[in-house]
Amino acid sequence: MKCGHCREVCPVFLETGHEAMVARGRVQLLKAFLEGNLELTDGLRDRIFACLNCDACRITCPCGIEVNEVILATRRAMFEAGKPLPDPHRQLRERLYGEQNPFGQKRAERGAWLPEKYRMPRCAPLLLHAGCAISYANNRVGKMVLQILEMAGADFTLLGDAEECCGDPILRLGDLDGAKRQRERNLAEYRKYGVETIITPCAGCLKMFKHFYAERVDKVPAQDTADGGAHPSSFSPHLPPFRALHTLELFAEMAADGRLKPQKSLPKRIAYLDGCDIGRHSGVYEAPRAVLRAIPGVHLVEFPAHHESSRCCGGPLMASAPEMAADIAARRVREALEAGAEMIAVACPTCFINLKEGANRAGVKIEIQDVTALLHRSLK
Ligand code: SF4
Ligand code: SF4
């Protein structure tokens, strides 16, 4: 259709104004490439990598074109064809392969933030997957998650030092086989400890568990059963599916049934940003708001675009295009202020880090907090 509605919502286009940086332009470039009218130059590759995978264009597109899927498929095809990755992505992949996290922090220190009793896994139906960003960049929130679960009397385990990356960073850059290997290793660990439900404070990990890991289970061929017939579902008896929840979904349940009783008042106007991974990609919109509403004194205000229409914070470009990532975040910060917010709450460690950069870029003082930290503050 080439209607251009995607130009109104694409955070990268809104910063750059370049047609090659929006869904419509990207699709046209790929069409020209498929028809043999365009070389796969480094410039074309870099435009493909300048997409946030935020999926905002799908929501606004009258045809429902899944441009995010087109972009991810293109990255996979480029990777499989041996096209070298842009430098920041190549380095990220090397760090992840070497140390099992995209930051290149020491593998052996992944569980260093955990109290001793949580560093070794044990059999339990409920597993807390901290994720790379919480383990290395924001374990302050990780420690609060542990304390909240303890206050609610939850029985849970963590993989601790044995935890590995969910695979999202390498899946995004096109390394499908590497992400599958990551998934297989993690699934083997979950089976070992009888995990039935995984909770995570990381929105990126949640998206992976809900889609990429579930897809693995779905695609296992039907197994023969003892009576000679095919297994009634496509689930392998060796790979029981697990439920994946954001920790805030569990906390919302716990606040609703009285296991958590937020008491300390927080009289602030707070705008909650629906991050792309927890929102559009995982369908979780109400639980973070329910947790905030359970805190006495909180007055929720909304960004101009929220829930399914929410705009990305720019975080996925932090490593490869930090200036643009900060500009996009600054725009979100200004929107929150215009909506009358005194504070921005998030449910994703990437949003947290990048929005802080955005506030610096915008030159404004506004508190940015994880919803978990606000709940924790109210419970103490
Ligand atoms: S991708 Fe969708 S919204 Fe964008 S120009 Fe094409 S039809 Fe319009
Ligand atoms: S997924 Fe997001 S960044 Fe990529 S083209 Fe669509 S709106 Fe733009």
Short mmCIF file of C-alpha atoms and ligand atoms in Angstrom, two decimals:
data_model
loop_
_atom_site.label_atom_id
_atom_site.label_comp_id
_atom_site.label_asym_id
_atom_site.label_seq_id
_atom_site.Cartn_x
_atom_site.Cartn_y
_atom_site.Cartn_z
CA MET A 1 0.00 0.00 0.00
CA LYS A 2 2.89 2.34 0.76
CA CYS A 3 0.42 4.39 2.83
CA GLY A 4 3.13 5.65 5.18
CA HIS A 5 1.18 5.23 8.43
CA CYS A 6 4.28 3.55 9.85
CA ARG A 7 6.12 6.90 9.53
CA GLU A 8 3.93 8.30 12.31
CA VAL A 9 5.03 5.69 14.87
CA CYS A 10 8.51 4.44 13.99
CA PRO A 11 10.88 5.84 16.67
CA VAL A 12 13.88 5.61 14.33
CA PHE A 13 12.12 7.48 11.53
CA LEU A 14 10.90 10.14 13.95
CA GLU A 15 14.55 10.84 14.89
CA THR A 16 16.13 10.55 11.44
CA GLY A 17 13.39 11.46 8.96
CA HIS A 18 14.99 8.98 6.51
CA GLU A 19 12.67 6.85 4.40
CA ALA A 20 15.24 4.03 4.53
CA MET A 21 14.81 3.98 8.33
CA VAL A 22 11.09 3.23 8.44
CA ALA A 23 9.05 0.11 7.78
CA ARG A 24 7.86 1.28 4.34
CA GLY A 25 11.36 2.15 3.16
CA ARG A 26 12.93 -0.96 4.62
CA VAL A 27 10.42 -3.20 2.87
CA GLN A 28 11.04 -1.40 -0.43
CA LEU A 29 14.81 -1.81 -0.03
CA LEU A 30 14.41 -5.53 0.62
CA LYS A 31 12.06 -5.89 -2.34
CA ALA A 32 14.63 -4.25 -4.60
CA PHE A 33 17.29 -6.58 -3.20
CA LEU A 34 15.17 -9.69 -3.75
CA GLU A 35 14.46 -8.59 -7.32
CA GLY A 36 18.18 -8.25 -7.95
CA ASN A 37 18.14 -4.46 -8.23
CA LEU A 38 20.22 -3.71 -5.16
CA GLU A 39 23.55 -4.90 -3.80
CA LEU A 40 23.75 -6.10 -0.21
CA THR A 41 26.16 -3.37 0.74
CA ASP A 42 27.29 -2.56 4.28
CA GLY A 43 24.99 0.47 4.09
CA LEU A 44 21.93 -1.68 3.38
CA ARG A 45 22.97 -4.09 6.12
CA ASP A 46 23.32 -1.22 8.63
CA ARG A 47 19.83 0.04 7.82
CA ILE A 48 18.49 -3.44 8.51
CA PHE A 49 20.29 -3.33 11.85
CA ALA A 50 18.95 0.13 12.71
CA CYS A 51 15.48 -1.31 13.34
CA LEU A 52 14.53 -1.59 17.03
CA ASN A 53 12.33 -4.66 16.45
CA CYS A 54 9.78 -2.75 18.48
CA ASP A 55 6.80 -3.90 16.35
CA ALA A 56 5.04 -0.52 16.59
CA CYS A 57 4.65 -0.47 12.79
CA ARG A 58 2.65 -3.72 12.80
CA ILE A 59 0.09 -2.18 15.15
CA THR A 60 -0.46 0.87 12.96
CA CYS A 61 -0.16 -0.83 9.56
CA PRO A 62 -3.60 -1.18 7.93
CA CYS A 63 -2.37 -4.37 6.22
CA GLY A 64 -0.86 -5.80 9.42
CA ILE A 65 2.50 -6.27 7.73
CA GLU A 66 4.88 -7.92 10.18
CA VAL A 67 7.88 -5.79 9.32
CA ASN A 68 9.68 -6.85 12.48
CA GLU A 69 9.52 -10.47 11.31
CA VAL A 70 10.76 -9.43 7.85
CA ILE A 71 13.70 -7.63 9.45
CA LEU A 72 14.57 -10.58 11.70
CA ALA A 73 14.29 -13.02 8.77
CA THR A 74 16.59 -10.78 6.73
CA ARG A 75 19.18 -10.66 9.49
CA ARG A 76 19.05 -14.46 9.72
CA ALA A 77 19.48 -14.78 5.95
CA MET A 78 22.42 -12.34 5.96
CA PHE A 79 24.06 -14.19 8.85
CA GLU A 80 23.59 -17.57 7.17
CA ALA A 81 24.98 -16.18 3.90
CA GLY A 82 28.14 -15.14 5.75
CA LYS A 83 27.61 -11.38 5.57
CA PRO A 84 29.83 -9.95 8.34
CA LEU A 85 27.90 -8.38 11.24
CA PRO A 86 28.28 -4.68 11.97
CA ASP A 87 31.13 -4.27 14.47
CA PRO A 88 29.06 -3.62 17.62
CA HIS A 89 26.93 -6.70 16.92
CA ARG A 90 29.96 -8.87 16.12
CA GLN A 91 31.55 -7.82 19.41
CA LEU A 92 28.34 -8.47 21.32
CA ARG A 93 28.13 -11.97 19.85
CA GLU A 94 31.74 -12.71 20.73
CA ARG A 95 31.18 -11.53 24.30
CA LEU A 96 28.07 -13.68 24.60
CA TYR A 97 29.80 -16.77 23.25
CA GLY A 98 32.80 -16.18 25.50
CA GLU A 99 31.18 -15.24 28.79
CA GLN A 100 27.51 -16.11 28.34
CA ASN A 101 26.36 -12.51 28.62
CA PRO A 102 26.28 -9.60 26.15
CA PHE A 103 28.31 -7.32 28.42
CA GLY A 104 31.42 -9.52 28.45
CA GLN A 105 31.39 -9.65 32.27
CA LYS A 106 32.98 -12.73 33.81
CA ARG A 107 30.93 -15.91 33.42
CA ALA A 108 32.06 -17.16 36.84
CA GLU A 109 30.73 -14.02 38.54
CA ARG A 110 27.18 -14.24 37.23
CA GLY A 111 25.77 -15.35 40.57
CA ALA A 112 28.07 -13.16 42.71
CA TRP A 113 25.18 -10.86 43.65
CA LEU A 114 23.15 -13.72 45.12
CA PRO A 115 23.06 -14.66 48.79
CA GLU A 116 24.91 -17.97 49.27
CA LYS A 117 21.70 -20.03 49.67
CA TYR A 118 20.56 -19.12 46.14
CA ARG A 119 23.77 -19.83 44.27
CA MET A 120 23.14 -23.56 43.87
CA PRO A 121 19.93 -24.73 42.19
CA ARG A 122 17.61 -27.30 43.75
CA CYS A 123 14.46 -29.06 42.55
CA ALA A 124 11.48 -26.67 42.71
CA PRO A 125 8.51 -26.02 40.44
CA LEU A 126 9.14 -22.25 40.49
CA LEU A 127 12.37 -20.89 38.99
CA LEU A 128 13.52 -17.29 39.02
CA HIS A 129 15.57 -16.52 35.90
CA ALA A 130 17.40 -13.27 36.65
CA GLY A 131 18.79 -12.67 33.14
CA CYS A 132 22.03 -11.00 32.09
CA ALA A 133 20.97 -7.37 32.63
CA ILE A 134 19.75 -7.97 36.19
CA SER A 135 22.72 -10.23 37.07
CA TYR A 136 25.37 -7.82 35.85
CA ALA A 137 23.96 -4.33 35.31
CA ASN A 138 21.07 -3.94 37.76
CA ASN A 139 21.25 -6.55 40.52
CA ARG A 140 19.80 -3.95 42.90
CA VAL A 141 16.41 -4.86 41.38
CA GLY A 142 17.34 -8.56 41.47
CA LYS A 143 17.95 -8.38 45.23
CA MET A 144 14.58 -6.67 45.72
CA VAL A 145 12.87 -9.43 43.74
CA LEU A 146 14.41 -12.01 46.09
CA GLN A 147 13.30 -10.09 49.18
CA ILE A 148 9.75 -9.63 47.88
CA LEU A 149 9.45 -13.35 47.08
CA GLU A 150 10.71 -14.14 50.58
CA MET A 151 8.21 -11.72 52.16
CA ALA A 152 5.42 -13.49 50.26
CA GLY A 153 6.66 -16.90 51.44
CA ALA A 154 7.34 -18.20 47.91
CA ASP A 155 9.23 -21.47 47.42
CA PHE A 156 11.57 -20.91 44.47
CA THR A 157 15.01 -21.66 43.11
CA LEU A 158 17.52 -20.01 40.76
CA LEU A 159 20.18 -21.58 38.56
CA GLY A 160 22.64 -19.18 40.22
CA ASP A 161 26.15 -19.50 38.85
CA ALA A 162 24.85 -21.98 36.24
CA GLU A 163 22.33 -19.53 34.73
CA GLU A 164 23.01 -18.57 31.11
CA CYS A 165 21.75 -15.97 28.67
CA CYS A 166 18.27 -16.70 27.22
CA GLY A 167 19.69 -16.16 23.69
CA ASP A 168 17.72 -13.03 22.76
CA PRO A 169 20.74 -10.85 21.87
CA ILE A 170 22.08 -13.34 19.32
CA LEU A 171 18.65 -14.23 17.95
CA ARG A 172 18.09 -10.53 17.22
CA LEU A 173 21.30 -10.31 15.21
CA GLY A 174 20.40 -13.33 13.10
CA ASP A 175 22.33 -16.16 14.76
CA LEU A 176 19.41 -18.60 14.90
CA ASP A 177 21.55 -21.72 15.43
CA GLY A 178 23.44 -20.08 18.29
CA ALA A 179 20.17 -19.04 19.94
CA LYS A 180 18.83 -22.58 19.52
CA ARG A 181 21.91 -24.01 21.24
CA GLN A 182 21.42 -21.56 24.06
CA ARG A 183 17.80 -22.63 24.35
CA GLU A 184 18.68 -26.35 24.39
CA ARG A 185 21.18 -25.88 27.22
CA ASN A 186 18.69 -23.90 29.28
CA LEU A 187 15.85 -26.36 28.66
CA ALA A 188 18.11 -29.21 29.82
CA GLU A 189 18.73 -27.35 33.10
CA TYR A 190 15.03 -26.65 33.63
CA ARG A 191 14.22 -30.34 33.10
CA LYS A 192 16.91 -31.33 35.59
CA TYR A 193 15.26 -29.33 38.39
CA GLY A 194 11.61 -30.08 37.59
CA VAL A 195 10.76 -26.51 36.68
CA GLU A 196 7.09 -25.86 35.88
CA THR A 197 6.95 -22.07 36.01
CA ILE A 198 9.66 -19.56 35.20
CA ILE A 199 9.46 -16.01 36.47
CA THR A 200 11.81 -13.29 35.30
CA PRO A 201 12.19 -9.55 35.94
CA CYS A 202 13.66 -9.15 32.43
CA ALA A 203 11.16 -8.36 29.66
CA GLY A 204 13.54 -9.63 26.94
CA CYS A 205 13.88 -13.03 28.62
CA LEU A 206 10.09 -13.17 29.08
CA LYS A 207 9.56 -12.63 25.35
CA MET A 208 12.04 -15.42 24.58
CA PHE A 209 10.40 -17.88 26.97
CA LYS A 210 6.93 -17.10 25.65
CA HIS A 211 7.82 -17.40 21.97
CA PHE A 212 11.18 -18.95 21.12
CA TYR A 213 11.20 -21.53 23.93
CA ALA A 214 7.51 -22.38 23.54
CA GLU A 215 8.06 -22.76 19.78
CA ARG A 216 10.82 -25.30 20.49
CA VAL A 217 8.40 -27.36 22.54
CA ASP A 218 5.61 -27.01 19.98
CA LYS A 219 7.80 -28.13 17.12
CA VAL A 220 9.05 -31.35 18.70
CA PRO A 221 7.53 -34.07 16.50
CA ALA A 222 4.72 -36.11 18.00
CA GLN A 223 6.17 -38.93 20.10
CA ASP A 224 5.08 -42.55 20.13
CA THR A 225 3.37 -43.51 23.35
CA ALA A 226 3.38 -46.85 25.18
CA ASP A 227 0.11 -47.86 23.50
CA GLY A 228 1.65 -47.41 20.10
CA GLY A 229 -0.32 -44.32 19.15
CA ALA A 230 1.00 -40.87 18.58
CA HIS A 231 1.26 -38.62 21.58
CA PRO A 232 -2.02 -36.73 21.72
CA SER A 233 -0.36 -33.33 21.67
CA SER A 234 2.76 -32.18 19.93
CA PHE A 235 4.52 -31.75 23.30
CA SER A 236 7.38 -34.10 23.84
CA PRO A 237 6.95 -36.13 27.05
CA HIS A 238 10.62 -35.28 27.68
CA LEU A 239 10.05 -31.57 27.34
CA PRO A 240 7.19 -30.52 29.54
CA PRO A 241 6.13 -26.99 28.65
CA PHE A 242 6.61 -24.44 31.35
CA ARG A 243 4.62 -21.35 32.15
CA ALA A 244 6.54 -18.08 31.79
CA LEU A 245 5.60 -15.00 33.78
CA HIS A 246 7.12 -11.63 34.41
CA THR A 247 7.86 -11.31 38.14
CA LEU A 248 5.38 -8.41 38.23
CA GLU A 249 2.61 -10.76 37.09
CA LEU A 250 3.28 -12.92 40.14
CA PHE A 251 3.59 -9.85 42.39
CA ALA A 252 0.25 -8.54 41.11
CA GLU A 253 -1.35 -11.89 42.05
CA MET A 254 0.33 -11.77 45.45
CA ALA A 255 -0.89 -8.22 46.09
CA ALA A 256 -4.42 -9.18 45.05
CA ASP A 257 -4.62 -12.21 47.36
CA GLY A 258 -2.94 -10.53 50.32
CA ARG A 259 0.41 -12.31 50.30
CA LEU A 260 1.99 -8.90 49.69
CA LYS A 261 0.67 -5.85 51.51
CA PRO A 262 2.17 -2.60 50.21
CA GLN A 263 1.66 -0.06 52.99
CA LYS A 264 4.06 2.84 52.73
CA SER A 265 2.51 5.66 50.74
CA LEU A 266 4.08 6.95 47.53
CA PRO A 267 2.16 10.12 46.69
CA LYS A 268 3.45 10.62 43.13
CA ARG A 269 2.12 10.93 39.61
CA ILE A 270 3.77 8.02 37.81
CA ALA A 271 3.80 7.21 34.08
CA TYR A 272 4.37 3.53 33.34
CA LEU A 273 6.14 2.87 30.04
CA ASP A 274 4.91 -0.28 28.28
CA GLY A 275 8.24 -1.66 27.08
CA CYS A 276 8.02 -3.47 23.73
CA ASP A 277 9.20 -6.85 25.04
CA ILE A 278 6.80 -7.01 27.98
CA GLY A 279 3.96 -5.26 26.12
CA ARG A 280 3.55 -5.87 22.39
CA HIS A 281 5.79 -8.96 22.36
CA SER A 282 4.48 -10.64 25.54
CA GLY A 283 1.00 -9.16 25.97
CA VAL A 284 1.57 -8.04 29.58
CA TYR A 285 0.01 -4.60 30.14
CA GLU A 286 -2.10 -4.73 33.29
CA ALA A 287 0.10 -6.49 35.87
CA PRO A 288 2.66 -3.64 36.22
CA ARG A 289 -0.21 -1.14 36.50
CA ALA A 290 -1.97 -3.37 39.06
CA VAL A 291 1.21 -3.44 41.18
CA LEU A 292 1.51 0.35 40.98
CA ARG A 293 -2.17 0.81 41.88
CA ALA A 294 -1.69 -1.43 44.91
CA ILE A 295 0.82 1.08 46.31
CA PRO A 296 -1.03 3.68 48.44
CA GLY A 297 -0.80 7.21 47.08
CA VAL A 298 0.27 6.34 43.52
CA HIS A 299 -1.55 8.28 40.82
CA LEU A 300 -1.06 6.64 37.41
CA VAL A 301 -0.82 8.83 34.34
CA GLU A 302 -0.41 7.52 30.79
CA PHE A 303 2.07 8.30 28.04
CA PRO A 304 0.37 9.73 24.94
CA ALA A 305 0.88 6.32 23.30
CA HIS A 306 0.41 3.43 25.69
CA HIS A 307 -0.54 -0.23 25.97
CA GLU A 308 -0.34 -1.82 22.50
CA SER A 309 0.43 1.54 20.86
CA SER A 310 3.31 2.37 23.20
CA ARG A 311 6.58 3.69 21.73
CA CYS A 312 9.96 2.04 22.26
CA CYS A 313 12.49 3.65 24.66
CA GLY A 314 15.24 3.16 22.05
CA GLY A 315 17.14 0.66 24.23
CA PRO A 316 17.89 -1.94 21.51
CA LEU A 317 20.14 0.62 19.80
CA MET A 318 22.17 1.42 22.94
CA ALA A 319 25.19 -0.60 21.82
CA SER A 320 25.17 0.17 18.09
CA ALA A 321 23.77 3.73 17.91
CA PRO A 322 23.96 5.20 21.44
CA GLU A 323 23.24 8.75 20.30
CA MET A 324 20.02 7.77 18.59
CA ALA A 325 19.04 5.52 21.51
CA ALA A 326 19.45 8.48 23.89
CA ASP A 327 17.51 10.82 21.57
CA ILE A 328 14.60 8.36 21.41
CA ALA A 329 14.65 7.99 25.22
CA ALA A 330 14.77 11.78 25.65
CA ARG A 331 11.58 12.01 23.59
CA ARG A 332 9.89 9.49 25.94
CA VAL A 333 11.05 11.48 28.98
CA ARG A 334 9.63 14.72 27.55
CA GLU A 335 6.34 12.95 26.79
CA ALA A 336 6.13 11.75 30.40
CA LEU A 337 6.70 15.27 31.70
CA GLU A 338 4.06 16.66 29.33
CA ALA A 339 1.64 14.01 30.66
CA GLY A 340 2.22 15.46 34.13
CA ALA A 341 4.37 12.62 35.48
CA GLU A 342 6.80 13.15 38.35
CA MET A 343 8.30 9.72 37.87
CA ILE A 344 8.61 7.08 35.13
CA ALA A 345 8.17 3.43 36.07
CA VAL A 346 9.43 0.56 33.92
CA ALA A 347 9.43 -3.24 33.97
CA CYS A 348 12.54 -3.86 31.87
CA PRO A 349 16.22 -3.37 32.75
CA THR A 350 17.00 -2.05 29.25
CA CYS A 351 14.26 0.62 29.48
CA PHE A 352 15.60 1.56 32.92
CA ILE A 353 19.17 2.12 31.72
CA ASN A 354 18.25 3.88 28.49
CA LEU A 355 15.61 6.18 29.96
CA LYS A 356 18.21 7.40 32.46
CA GLU A 357 20.38 8.29 29.46
CA GLY A 358 17.34 9.95 27.92
CA ALA A 359 16.75 12.13 30.99
CA ASN A 360 20.39 13.26 30.83
CA ARG A 361 20.03 13.94 27.13
CA ALA A 362 16.82 15.94 27.70
CA GLY A 363 18.56 17.79 30.54
CA VAL A 364 15.71 17.14 32.97
CA LYS A 365 15.49 15.67 36.42
CA ILE A 366 12.87 12.95 36.69
CA GLU A 367 13.03 9.83 38.79
CA ILE A 368 13.09 6.60 36.80
CA GLN A 369 12.39 3.43 38.74
CA ASP A 370 11.60 -0.20 38.17
CA VAL A 371 8.05 -1.03 39.32
CA THR A 372 9.69 -3.69 41.51
CA ALA A 373 11.72 -1.05 43.36
CA LEU A 374 8.57 0.98 44.05
CA LEU A 375 6.75 -2.08 45.36
CA HIS A 376 9.75 -2.94 47.52
CA ARG A 377 9.84 0.59 48.92
CA SER A 378 6.17 0.36 49.88
CA LEU A 379 6.56 -3.04 51.57
CA LYS A 380 9.47 -2.15 53.84
S1 SF4 B 1 4.33 -1.09 6.07
FE1 SF4 B 1 2.12 -0.88 6.41
S2 SF4 B 1 1.90 1.17 7.34
FE2 SF4 B 1 3.93 1.11 6.38
S3 SF4 B 1 3.60 1.91 4.29
FE3 SF4 B 1 3.41 -0.33 4.13
S4 SF4 B 1 1.19 -0.70 4.35
FE4 SF4 B 1 1.55 1.40 5.09
S1 SF4 B 2 9.89 -2.45 14.20
FE1 SF4 B 2 9.96 -0.39 15.18
S2 SF4 B 2 11.96 0.49 14.56
FE2 SF4 B 2 11.54 -1.27 13.18
S3 SF4 B 2 10.55 -0.33 11.38
FE3 SF4 B 2 8.89 -1.00 12.78
S4 SF4 B 2 8.44 0.83 14.06
FE4 SF4 B 2 10.44 1.20 13.04
#
